[in-house]
Structures are given as structure tokens and as C-alpha cells.
mmCIF file of C-alpha atoms in Angstrom:
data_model
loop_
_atom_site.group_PDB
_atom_site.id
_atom_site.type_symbol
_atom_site.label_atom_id
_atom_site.label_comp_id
_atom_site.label_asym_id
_atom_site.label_seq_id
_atom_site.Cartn_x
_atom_site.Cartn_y
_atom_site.Cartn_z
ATOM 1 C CA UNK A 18 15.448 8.871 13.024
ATOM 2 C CA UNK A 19 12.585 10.077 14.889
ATOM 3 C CA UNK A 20 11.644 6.369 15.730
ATOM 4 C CA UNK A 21 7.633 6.826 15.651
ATOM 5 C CA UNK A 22 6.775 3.362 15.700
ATOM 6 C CA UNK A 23 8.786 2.218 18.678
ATOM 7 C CA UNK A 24 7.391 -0.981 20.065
ATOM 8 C CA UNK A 25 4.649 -1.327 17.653
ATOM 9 C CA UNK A 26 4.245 -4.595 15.672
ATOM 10 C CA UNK A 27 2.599 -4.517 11.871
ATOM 11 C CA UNK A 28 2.138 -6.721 8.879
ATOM 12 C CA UNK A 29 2.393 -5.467 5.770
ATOM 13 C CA UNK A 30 0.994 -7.947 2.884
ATOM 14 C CA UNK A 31 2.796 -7.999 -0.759
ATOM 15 C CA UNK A 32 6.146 -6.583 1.182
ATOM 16 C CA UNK A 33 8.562 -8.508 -1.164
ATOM 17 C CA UNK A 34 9.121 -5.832 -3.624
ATOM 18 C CA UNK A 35 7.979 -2.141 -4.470
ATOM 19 C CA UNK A 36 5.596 -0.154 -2.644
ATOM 20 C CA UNK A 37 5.135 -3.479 0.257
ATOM 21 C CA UNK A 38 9.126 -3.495 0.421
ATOM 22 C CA UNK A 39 9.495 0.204 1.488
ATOM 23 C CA UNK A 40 6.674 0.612 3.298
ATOM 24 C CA UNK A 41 8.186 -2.566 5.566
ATOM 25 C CA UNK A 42 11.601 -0.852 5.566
ATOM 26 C CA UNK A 43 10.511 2.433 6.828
ATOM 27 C CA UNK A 44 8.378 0.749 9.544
ATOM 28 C CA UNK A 45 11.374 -0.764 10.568
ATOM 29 C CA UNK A 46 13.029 2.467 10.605
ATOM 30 C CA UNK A 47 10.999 4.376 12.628
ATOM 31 C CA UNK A 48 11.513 1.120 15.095
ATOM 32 C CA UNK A 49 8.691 -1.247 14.441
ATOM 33 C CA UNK A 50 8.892 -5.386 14.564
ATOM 34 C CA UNK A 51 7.838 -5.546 11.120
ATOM 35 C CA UNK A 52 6.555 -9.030 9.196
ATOM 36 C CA UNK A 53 6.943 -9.347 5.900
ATOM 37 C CA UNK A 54 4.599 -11.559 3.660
ATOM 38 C CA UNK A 55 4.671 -12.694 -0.007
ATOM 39 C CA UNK A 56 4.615 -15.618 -1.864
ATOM 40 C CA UNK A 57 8.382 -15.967 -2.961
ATOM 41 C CA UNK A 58 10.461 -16.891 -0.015
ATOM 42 C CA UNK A 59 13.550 -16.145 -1.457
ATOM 43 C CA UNK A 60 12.680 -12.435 -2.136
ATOM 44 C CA UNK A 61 10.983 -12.145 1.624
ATOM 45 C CA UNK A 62 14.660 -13.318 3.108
ATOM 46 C CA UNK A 63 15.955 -10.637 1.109
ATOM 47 C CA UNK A 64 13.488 -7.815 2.516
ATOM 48 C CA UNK A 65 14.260 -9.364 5.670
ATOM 49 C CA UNK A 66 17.942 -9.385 5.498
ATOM 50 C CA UNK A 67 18.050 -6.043 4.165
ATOM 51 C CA UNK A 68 16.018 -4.447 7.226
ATOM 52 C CA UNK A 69 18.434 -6.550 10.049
ATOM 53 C CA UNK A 70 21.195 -4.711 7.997
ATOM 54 C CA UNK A 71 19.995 -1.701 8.890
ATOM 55 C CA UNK A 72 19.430 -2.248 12.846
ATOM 56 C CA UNK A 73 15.506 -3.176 12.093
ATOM 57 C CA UNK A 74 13.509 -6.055 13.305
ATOM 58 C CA UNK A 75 12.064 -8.354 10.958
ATOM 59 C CA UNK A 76 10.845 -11.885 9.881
ATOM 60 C CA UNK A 77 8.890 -13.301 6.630
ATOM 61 C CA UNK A 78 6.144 -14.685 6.714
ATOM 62 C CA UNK A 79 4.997 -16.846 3.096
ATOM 63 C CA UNK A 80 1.167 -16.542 2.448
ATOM 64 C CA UNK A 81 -0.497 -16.657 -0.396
ATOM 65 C CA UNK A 82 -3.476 -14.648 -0.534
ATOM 66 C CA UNK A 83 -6.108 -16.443 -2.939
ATOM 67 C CA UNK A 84 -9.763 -14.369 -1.127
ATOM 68 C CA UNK A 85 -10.199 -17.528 1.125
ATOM 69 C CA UNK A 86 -10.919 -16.588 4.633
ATOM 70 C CA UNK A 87 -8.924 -19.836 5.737
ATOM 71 C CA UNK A 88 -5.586 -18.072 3.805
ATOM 72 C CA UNK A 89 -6.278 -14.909 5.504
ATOM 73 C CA UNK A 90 -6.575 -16.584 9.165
ATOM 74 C CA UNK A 91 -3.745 -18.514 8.594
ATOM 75 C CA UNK A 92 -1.756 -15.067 7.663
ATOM 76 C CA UNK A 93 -2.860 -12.727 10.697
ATOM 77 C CA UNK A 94 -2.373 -16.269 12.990
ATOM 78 C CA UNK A 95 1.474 -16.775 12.361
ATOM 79 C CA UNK A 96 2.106 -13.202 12.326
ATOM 80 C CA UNK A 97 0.629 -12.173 15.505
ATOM 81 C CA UNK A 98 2.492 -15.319 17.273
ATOM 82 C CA UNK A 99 5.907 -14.045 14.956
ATOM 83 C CA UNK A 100 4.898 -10.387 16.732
ATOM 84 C CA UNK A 101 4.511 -11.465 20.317
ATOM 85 C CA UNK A 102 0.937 -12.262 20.692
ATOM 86 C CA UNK A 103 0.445 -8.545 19.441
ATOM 87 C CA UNK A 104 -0.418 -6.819 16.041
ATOM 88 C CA UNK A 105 -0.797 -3.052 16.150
ATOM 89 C CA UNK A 106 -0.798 -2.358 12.300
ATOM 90 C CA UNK A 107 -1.770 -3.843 9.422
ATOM 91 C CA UNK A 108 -1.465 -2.558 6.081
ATOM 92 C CA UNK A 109 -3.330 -4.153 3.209
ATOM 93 C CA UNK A 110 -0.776 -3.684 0.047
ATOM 94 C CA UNK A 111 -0.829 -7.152 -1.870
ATOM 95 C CA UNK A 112 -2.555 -6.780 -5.134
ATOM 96 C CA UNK A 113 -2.254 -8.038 -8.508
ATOM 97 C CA UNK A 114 -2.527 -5.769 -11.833
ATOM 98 C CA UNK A 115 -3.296 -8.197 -15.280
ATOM 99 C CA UNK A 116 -3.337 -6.201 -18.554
ATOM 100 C CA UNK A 117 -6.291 -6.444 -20.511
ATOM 101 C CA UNK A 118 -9.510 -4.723 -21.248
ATOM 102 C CA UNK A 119 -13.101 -4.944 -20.211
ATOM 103 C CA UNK A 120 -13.798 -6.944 -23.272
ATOM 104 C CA UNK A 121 -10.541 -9.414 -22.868
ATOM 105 C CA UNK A 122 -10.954 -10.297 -19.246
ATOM 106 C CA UNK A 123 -12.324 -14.248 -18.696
ATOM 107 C CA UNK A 124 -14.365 -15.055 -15.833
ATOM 108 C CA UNK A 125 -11.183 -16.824 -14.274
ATOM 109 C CA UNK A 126 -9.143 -13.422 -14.305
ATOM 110 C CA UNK A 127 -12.338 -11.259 -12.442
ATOM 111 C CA UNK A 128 -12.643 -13.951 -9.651
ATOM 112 C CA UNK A 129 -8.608 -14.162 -9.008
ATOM 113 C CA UNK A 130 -8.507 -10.447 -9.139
ATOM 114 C CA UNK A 131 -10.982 -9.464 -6.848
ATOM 115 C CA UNK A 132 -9.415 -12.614 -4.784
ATOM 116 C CA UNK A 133 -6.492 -11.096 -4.116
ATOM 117 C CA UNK A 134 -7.345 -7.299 -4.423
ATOM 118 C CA UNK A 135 -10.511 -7.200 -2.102
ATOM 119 C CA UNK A 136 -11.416 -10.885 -0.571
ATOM 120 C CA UNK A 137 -7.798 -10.982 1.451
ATOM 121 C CA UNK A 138 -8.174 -7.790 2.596
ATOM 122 C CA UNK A 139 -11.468 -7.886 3.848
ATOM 123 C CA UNK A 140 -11.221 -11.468 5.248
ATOM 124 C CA UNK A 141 -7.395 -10.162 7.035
ATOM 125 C CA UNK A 142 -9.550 -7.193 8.418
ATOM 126 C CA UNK A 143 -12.123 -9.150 9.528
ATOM 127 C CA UNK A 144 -10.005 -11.260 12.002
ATOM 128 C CA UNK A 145 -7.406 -8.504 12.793
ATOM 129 C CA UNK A 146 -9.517 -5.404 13.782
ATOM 130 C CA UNK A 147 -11.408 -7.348 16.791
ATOM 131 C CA UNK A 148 -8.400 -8.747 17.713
ATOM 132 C CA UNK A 149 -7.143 -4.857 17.969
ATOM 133 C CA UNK A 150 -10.189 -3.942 19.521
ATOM 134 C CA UNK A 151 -9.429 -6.475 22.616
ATOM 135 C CA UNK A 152 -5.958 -5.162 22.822
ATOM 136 C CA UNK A 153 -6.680 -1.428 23.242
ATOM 137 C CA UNK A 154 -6.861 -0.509 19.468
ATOM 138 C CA UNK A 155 -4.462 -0.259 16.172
ATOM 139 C CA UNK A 156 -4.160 0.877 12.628
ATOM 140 C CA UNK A 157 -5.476 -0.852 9.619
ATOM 141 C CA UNK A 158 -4.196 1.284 6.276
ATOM 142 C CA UNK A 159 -5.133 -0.120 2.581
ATOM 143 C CA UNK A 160 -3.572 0.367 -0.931
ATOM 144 C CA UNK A 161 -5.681 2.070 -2.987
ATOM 145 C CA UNK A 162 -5.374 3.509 -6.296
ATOM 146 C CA UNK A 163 -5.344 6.813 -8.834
ATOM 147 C CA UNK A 164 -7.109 4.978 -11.269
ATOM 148 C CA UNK A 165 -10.349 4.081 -9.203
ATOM 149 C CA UNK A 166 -10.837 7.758 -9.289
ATOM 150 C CA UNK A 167 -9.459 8.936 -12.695
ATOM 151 C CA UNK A 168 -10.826 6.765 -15.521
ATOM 152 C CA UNK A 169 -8.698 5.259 -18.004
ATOM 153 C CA UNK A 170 -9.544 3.192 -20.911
ATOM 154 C CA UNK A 171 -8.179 -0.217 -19.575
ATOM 155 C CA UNK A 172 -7.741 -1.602 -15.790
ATOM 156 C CA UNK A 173 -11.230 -1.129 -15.216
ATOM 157 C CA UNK A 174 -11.305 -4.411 -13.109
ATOM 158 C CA UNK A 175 -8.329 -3.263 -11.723
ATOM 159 C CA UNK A 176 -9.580 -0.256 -10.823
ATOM 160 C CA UNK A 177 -13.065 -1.101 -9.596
ATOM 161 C CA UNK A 178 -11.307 -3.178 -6.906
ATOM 162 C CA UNK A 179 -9.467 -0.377 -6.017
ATOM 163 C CA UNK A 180 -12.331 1.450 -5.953
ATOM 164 C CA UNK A 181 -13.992 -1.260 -3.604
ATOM 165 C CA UNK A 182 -11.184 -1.016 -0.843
ATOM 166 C CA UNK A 183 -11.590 2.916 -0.753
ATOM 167 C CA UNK A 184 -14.904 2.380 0.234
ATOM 168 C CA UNK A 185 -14.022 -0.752 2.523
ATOM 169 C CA UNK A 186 -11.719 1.957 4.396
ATOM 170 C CA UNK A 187 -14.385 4.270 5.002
ATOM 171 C CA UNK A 188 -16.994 1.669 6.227
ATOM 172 C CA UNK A 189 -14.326 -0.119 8.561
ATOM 173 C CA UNK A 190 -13.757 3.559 9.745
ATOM 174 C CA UNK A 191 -17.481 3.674 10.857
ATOM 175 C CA UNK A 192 -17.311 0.490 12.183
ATOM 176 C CA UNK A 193 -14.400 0.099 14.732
ATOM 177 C CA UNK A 194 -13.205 3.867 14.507
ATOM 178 C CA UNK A 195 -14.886 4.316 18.075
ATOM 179 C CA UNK A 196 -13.418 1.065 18.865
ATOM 180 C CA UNK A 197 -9.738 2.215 18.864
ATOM 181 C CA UNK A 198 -8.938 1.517 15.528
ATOM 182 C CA UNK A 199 -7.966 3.796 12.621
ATOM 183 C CA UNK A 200 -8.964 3.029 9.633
ATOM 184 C CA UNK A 201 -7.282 4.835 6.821
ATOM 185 C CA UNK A 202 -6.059 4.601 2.745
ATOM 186 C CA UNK A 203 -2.822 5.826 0.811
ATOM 187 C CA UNK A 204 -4.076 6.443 -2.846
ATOM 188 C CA UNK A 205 -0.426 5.881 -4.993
ATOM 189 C CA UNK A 206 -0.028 7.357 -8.235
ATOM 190 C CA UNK A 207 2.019 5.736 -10.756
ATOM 191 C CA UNK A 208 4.891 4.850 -8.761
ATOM 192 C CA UNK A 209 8.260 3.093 -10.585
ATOM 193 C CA UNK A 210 10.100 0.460 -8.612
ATOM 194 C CA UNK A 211 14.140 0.887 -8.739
ATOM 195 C CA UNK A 212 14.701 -2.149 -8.538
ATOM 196 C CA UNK A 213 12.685 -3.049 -12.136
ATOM 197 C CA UNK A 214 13.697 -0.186 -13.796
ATOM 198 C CA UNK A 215 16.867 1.300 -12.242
ATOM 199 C CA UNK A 216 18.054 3.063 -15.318
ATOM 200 C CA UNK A 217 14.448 5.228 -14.550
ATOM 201 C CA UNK A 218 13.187 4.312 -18.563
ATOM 202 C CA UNK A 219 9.713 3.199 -16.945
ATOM 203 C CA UNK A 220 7.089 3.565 -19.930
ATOM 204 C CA UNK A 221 4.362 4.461 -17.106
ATOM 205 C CA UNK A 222 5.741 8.043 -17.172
ATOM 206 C CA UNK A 223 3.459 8.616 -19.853
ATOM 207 C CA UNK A 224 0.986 8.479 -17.757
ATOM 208 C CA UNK A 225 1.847 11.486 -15.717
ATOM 209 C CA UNK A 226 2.409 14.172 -18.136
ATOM 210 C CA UNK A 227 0.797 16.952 -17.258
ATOM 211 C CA UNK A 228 0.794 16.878 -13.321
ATOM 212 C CA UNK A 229 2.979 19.246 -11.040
ATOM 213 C CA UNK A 230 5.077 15.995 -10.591
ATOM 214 C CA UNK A 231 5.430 15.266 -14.173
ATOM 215 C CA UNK A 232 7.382 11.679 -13.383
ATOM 216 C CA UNK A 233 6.537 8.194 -12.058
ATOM 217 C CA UNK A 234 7.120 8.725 -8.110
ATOM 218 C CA UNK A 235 9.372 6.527 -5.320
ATOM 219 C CA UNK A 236 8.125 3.767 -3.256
ATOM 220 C CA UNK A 237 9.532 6.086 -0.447
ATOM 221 C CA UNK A 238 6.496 8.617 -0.869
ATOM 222 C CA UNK A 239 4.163 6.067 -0.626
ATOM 223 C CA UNK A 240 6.411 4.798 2.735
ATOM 224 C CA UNK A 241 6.094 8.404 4.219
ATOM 225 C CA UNK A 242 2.916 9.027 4.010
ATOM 226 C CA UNK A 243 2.092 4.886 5.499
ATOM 227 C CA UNK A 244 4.549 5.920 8.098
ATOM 228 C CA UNK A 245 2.371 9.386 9.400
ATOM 229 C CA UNK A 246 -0.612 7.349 8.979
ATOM 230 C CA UNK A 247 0.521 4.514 11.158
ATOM 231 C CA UNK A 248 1.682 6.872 13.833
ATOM 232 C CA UNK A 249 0.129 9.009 16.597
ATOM 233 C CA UNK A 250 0.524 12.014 14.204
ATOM 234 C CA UNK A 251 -2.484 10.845 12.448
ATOM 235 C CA UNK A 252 -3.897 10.297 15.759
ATOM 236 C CA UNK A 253 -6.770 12.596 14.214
ATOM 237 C CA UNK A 254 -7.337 10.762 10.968
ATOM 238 C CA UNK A 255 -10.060 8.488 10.185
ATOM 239 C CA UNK A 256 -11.488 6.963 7.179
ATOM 240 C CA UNK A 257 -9.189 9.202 4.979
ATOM 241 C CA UNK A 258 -7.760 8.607 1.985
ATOM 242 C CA UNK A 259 -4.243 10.469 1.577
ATOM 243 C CA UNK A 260 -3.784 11.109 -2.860
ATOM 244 C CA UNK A 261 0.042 10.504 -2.817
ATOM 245 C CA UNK A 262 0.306 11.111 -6.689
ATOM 246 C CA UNK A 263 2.121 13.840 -7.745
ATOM 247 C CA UNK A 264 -0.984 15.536 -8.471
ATOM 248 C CA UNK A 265 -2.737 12.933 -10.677
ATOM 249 C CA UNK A 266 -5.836 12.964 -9.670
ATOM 250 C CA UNK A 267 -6.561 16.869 -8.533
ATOM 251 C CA UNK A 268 -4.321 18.711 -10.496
ATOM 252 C CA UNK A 269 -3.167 19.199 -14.660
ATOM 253 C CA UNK A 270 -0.580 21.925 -15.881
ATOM 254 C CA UNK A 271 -1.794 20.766 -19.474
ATOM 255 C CA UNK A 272 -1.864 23.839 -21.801
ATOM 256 C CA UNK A 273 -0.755 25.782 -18.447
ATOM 257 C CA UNK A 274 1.742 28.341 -19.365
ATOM 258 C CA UNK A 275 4.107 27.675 -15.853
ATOM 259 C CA UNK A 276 7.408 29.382 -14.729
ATOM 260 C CA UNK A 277 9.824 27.507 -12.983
ATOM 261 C CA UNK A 278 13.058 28.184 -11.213
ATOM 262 C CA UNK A 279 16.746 26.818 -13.298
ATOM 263 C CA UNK A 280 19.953 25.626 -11.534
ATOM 264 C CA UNK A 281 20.936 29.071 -12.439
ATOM 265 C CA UNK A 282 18.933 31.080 -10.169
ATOM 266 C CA UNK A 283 16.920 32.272 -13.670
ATOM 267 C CA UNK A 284 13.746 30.966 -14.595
ATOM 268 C CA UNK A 285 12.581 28.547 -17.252
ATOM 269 C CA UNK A 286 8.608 29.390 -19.183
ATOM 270 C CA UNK A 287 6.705 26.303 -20.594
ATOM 271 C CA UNK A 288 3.501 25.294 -21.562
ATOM 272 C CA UNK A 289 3.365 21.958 -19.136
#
């Protein structure tokens, strides 16, 4: 392990499961004193336990992030004392997803959404980045999404908060960049959790027919690519927004007659 993030401390929010859970784990990894928040203590202990298996350094932290400034505060507080007095990244992951259309959403579900999706985020920013600008600098990276750049006919509050934090990444860019602090996005396409759907049946495969992928990706290639970002290999990269989706949003092989290499050595012809 090439160990990257070797004495570095980061928060990750939502790190109980999926993409939050391996993004946490390969922080860990590559050597950083990771906490891990969420709202079920049971599943944090897990991530936890999982990482000290491995050699990593971890502890939970429970928050629940409801948009109030005071939950936010309360968040960055106990995990910069858990870290040392120190928090060098941050990665804004937590997020919640309700079904439902623009016509079936209440006024109840649009103020908890954009609670959780852009309100915690930009109240956790708000504390954290000066604080990292009075230590010397640090990296902030948020969860973005495919769909706040490829319309779909539901999730469009979903999406438009989404759409909200991409832009939040490039403002916060502008605005402590030349402070010392990175700013930067990961921009997940449809990713399938193992641990949900280990037999791989996830009915959001759908969704990418007709990319060069063609399947729902790993958590792990959304940990990669939060990995580079949080390192000095990105040391170049600001107010960016990395498209980690199997070619969702730039690419379609749809009706695109492509070749491609069988276990054979021979090749295979379809129309995508």
C-alpha cells in the first residue's frame, strides 16, 4: 500500500454503509485516522471494527445531520477533538434519496431533503474550511451525482440538490482555494452496494445500458478516485468535479456497432 494519507486526519459523513463505508476504509488504507459518522451506532462499530481489522485507525462518531448549523458544529467539534485537535479532510457523502416524483413530493420531503443533502454540508464546510485555513490548509471533497447532469424523469429534487453541491464545490474552490484548501467533487454513477445486493441482481443496472461500463459500478471506484483527490497527487486540482460513472454522463454505445475482445483471444460484434 502506497500509504498516501499518512498522518492525515478526515471525516467522512454517511460512512456506515456504501459509498461513505469504502471511501472510510480506503482512507484508512492509505494510513489516515479516519472518523466515521452516521446515525446507527451499531453499523458505525462495525465500519470501525472492520478498519482496526485491517491495521487502520478509526472511531465513530453518531450525528445526525438534519441542515441545522448547531448539528453540523456539533459534528466537525467531536471529530476534530476524536482527530487530535486536527482535521485535514472532510468529505461530504451523507445524503438521502426518497422515491417519488415532482408532482408526489410534500413540502415536508423538499425541506428534509435539501436538509440533509445541501444544509449539512454547507453548514460542516462553513466551520471546517477556516478551521483548515488556520492550520495550514486541507481538502474538502463532496458527493455529487450523474443525475444532476443527465435528466431523468423522477429524482428531480434529488437531483437539483446534487446539482446545488456541484456548484457549492466550485464556489468554495474560489473562496478558500488560495487559502490552502482544495475544494473538489466525485460525480458517482449508479453504484450497487455488496452488501444490499451481494448476489449482484441490483434493478439499477437498467439504468446503465448503453455506457462503455454497461453495469452498476463498486463503492471501490468511487474510494479511488476520493483517495487521489484527497492526496498530494491532486495537489493540482481545484474546483473539479471527477465523472466516476462508467461513462454515464459523456458517453452511449446505443445503436453503436462495437467489437470486443472474448476469453478466447477472438472477438465478439454487438450493437451495444
Amino acid at each position: 500500500m502506497t500509504q498516501r494519507l499518512q498522518g492525515r486526519t478526515a471525516l467522512v459523513t454517511g460512512s456506515t454503509s456504501n459509498i461513505g463505508r469504502a471511501i472510510a476504509r480506503a482512507f484508512a488504507a492509505e494510513g489516515a485516522h479516519v472518523v466515521v459518522s452516521g446515525r446507527d451506532d451499531n453499523r458505525g462499530d462495525a465500519v470501525v471494527a472492520e478498519i482496526e481489522r485491517a491495521g487502520g485507525r478509526a472511531s465513530f462518531v453518531r450525528a445526525d445531520l438534519d441542515g441545522t448549523a448547531e448539528a453540523s458544529q456539533a459534528l466537525a467539534a467531536e471529530a476534530t477533538r476524536r482527530l487530535g485537535g486536527r482535521l485535514d479532510i472532510l468529505v461530504n457523502n451523507a445524503g438521502i434519496y426518497p422515491p417519488g416524483t415532482t408532482s408526489t413530493t410534500d413540502p415536508a420531503t423538499f425541506d428534509r431533503v435539501y436538509a440533509v443533502n445541501v444544509k449539512a454540508p454547507f453548514f460542516l464546510t462553513q466551520v471546517v474550511a477556516p478551521a483548515m485555513v488556520a492550520a495550514g490548509g486541507g481538502v474538502i471533497i463532496n458527493l455529487g451525482s450523474w443525475i444532476a447532469r443527465r435528466g431523468v424523469p423522477t429524482g428531480a429534487l434529488y437531483a437539483s440538490t446534487k446539482g446545488a453541491l456541484e456548484t457549492l464545490t466550485r464556489a468554495w474552490s474560489a473562496e478558500f482555494g488560495g487559502r490552502g484548501v482544495r475544494v473538489d467533487a466525485i460525480s458517482p454513477g449508479v453504484v450497487r452496494d455488496p452488501a444490499l445486493d451481494p448476489a449482484g441482481t441490483f434493478p439499477g443496472q437498467t439504468l446503465m445500458q448503453g455506457t462503455p461500463a454497461g453495469t452498476a459500478g463498486h463503492p471501490d471506484a468511487i474510494a479511488a478516485a476520493a483517495v487521489y483527490l484527497a492526496s498530494d497527487d491532486a495537489a493540482f486540482v481545484h474546483g473539479a468535479v471527477l465523472d466516476i460513472d462508467g461513462g454515464r454522463t459523456g458517453v452511449t454505445t446505443t445503436g453503436v456497432t462495437t467489437t470486443r475482445p472474448t476469453t478466447t483471444g477472438g472477438t465478439t460484434t454487438d450493437g451495444g
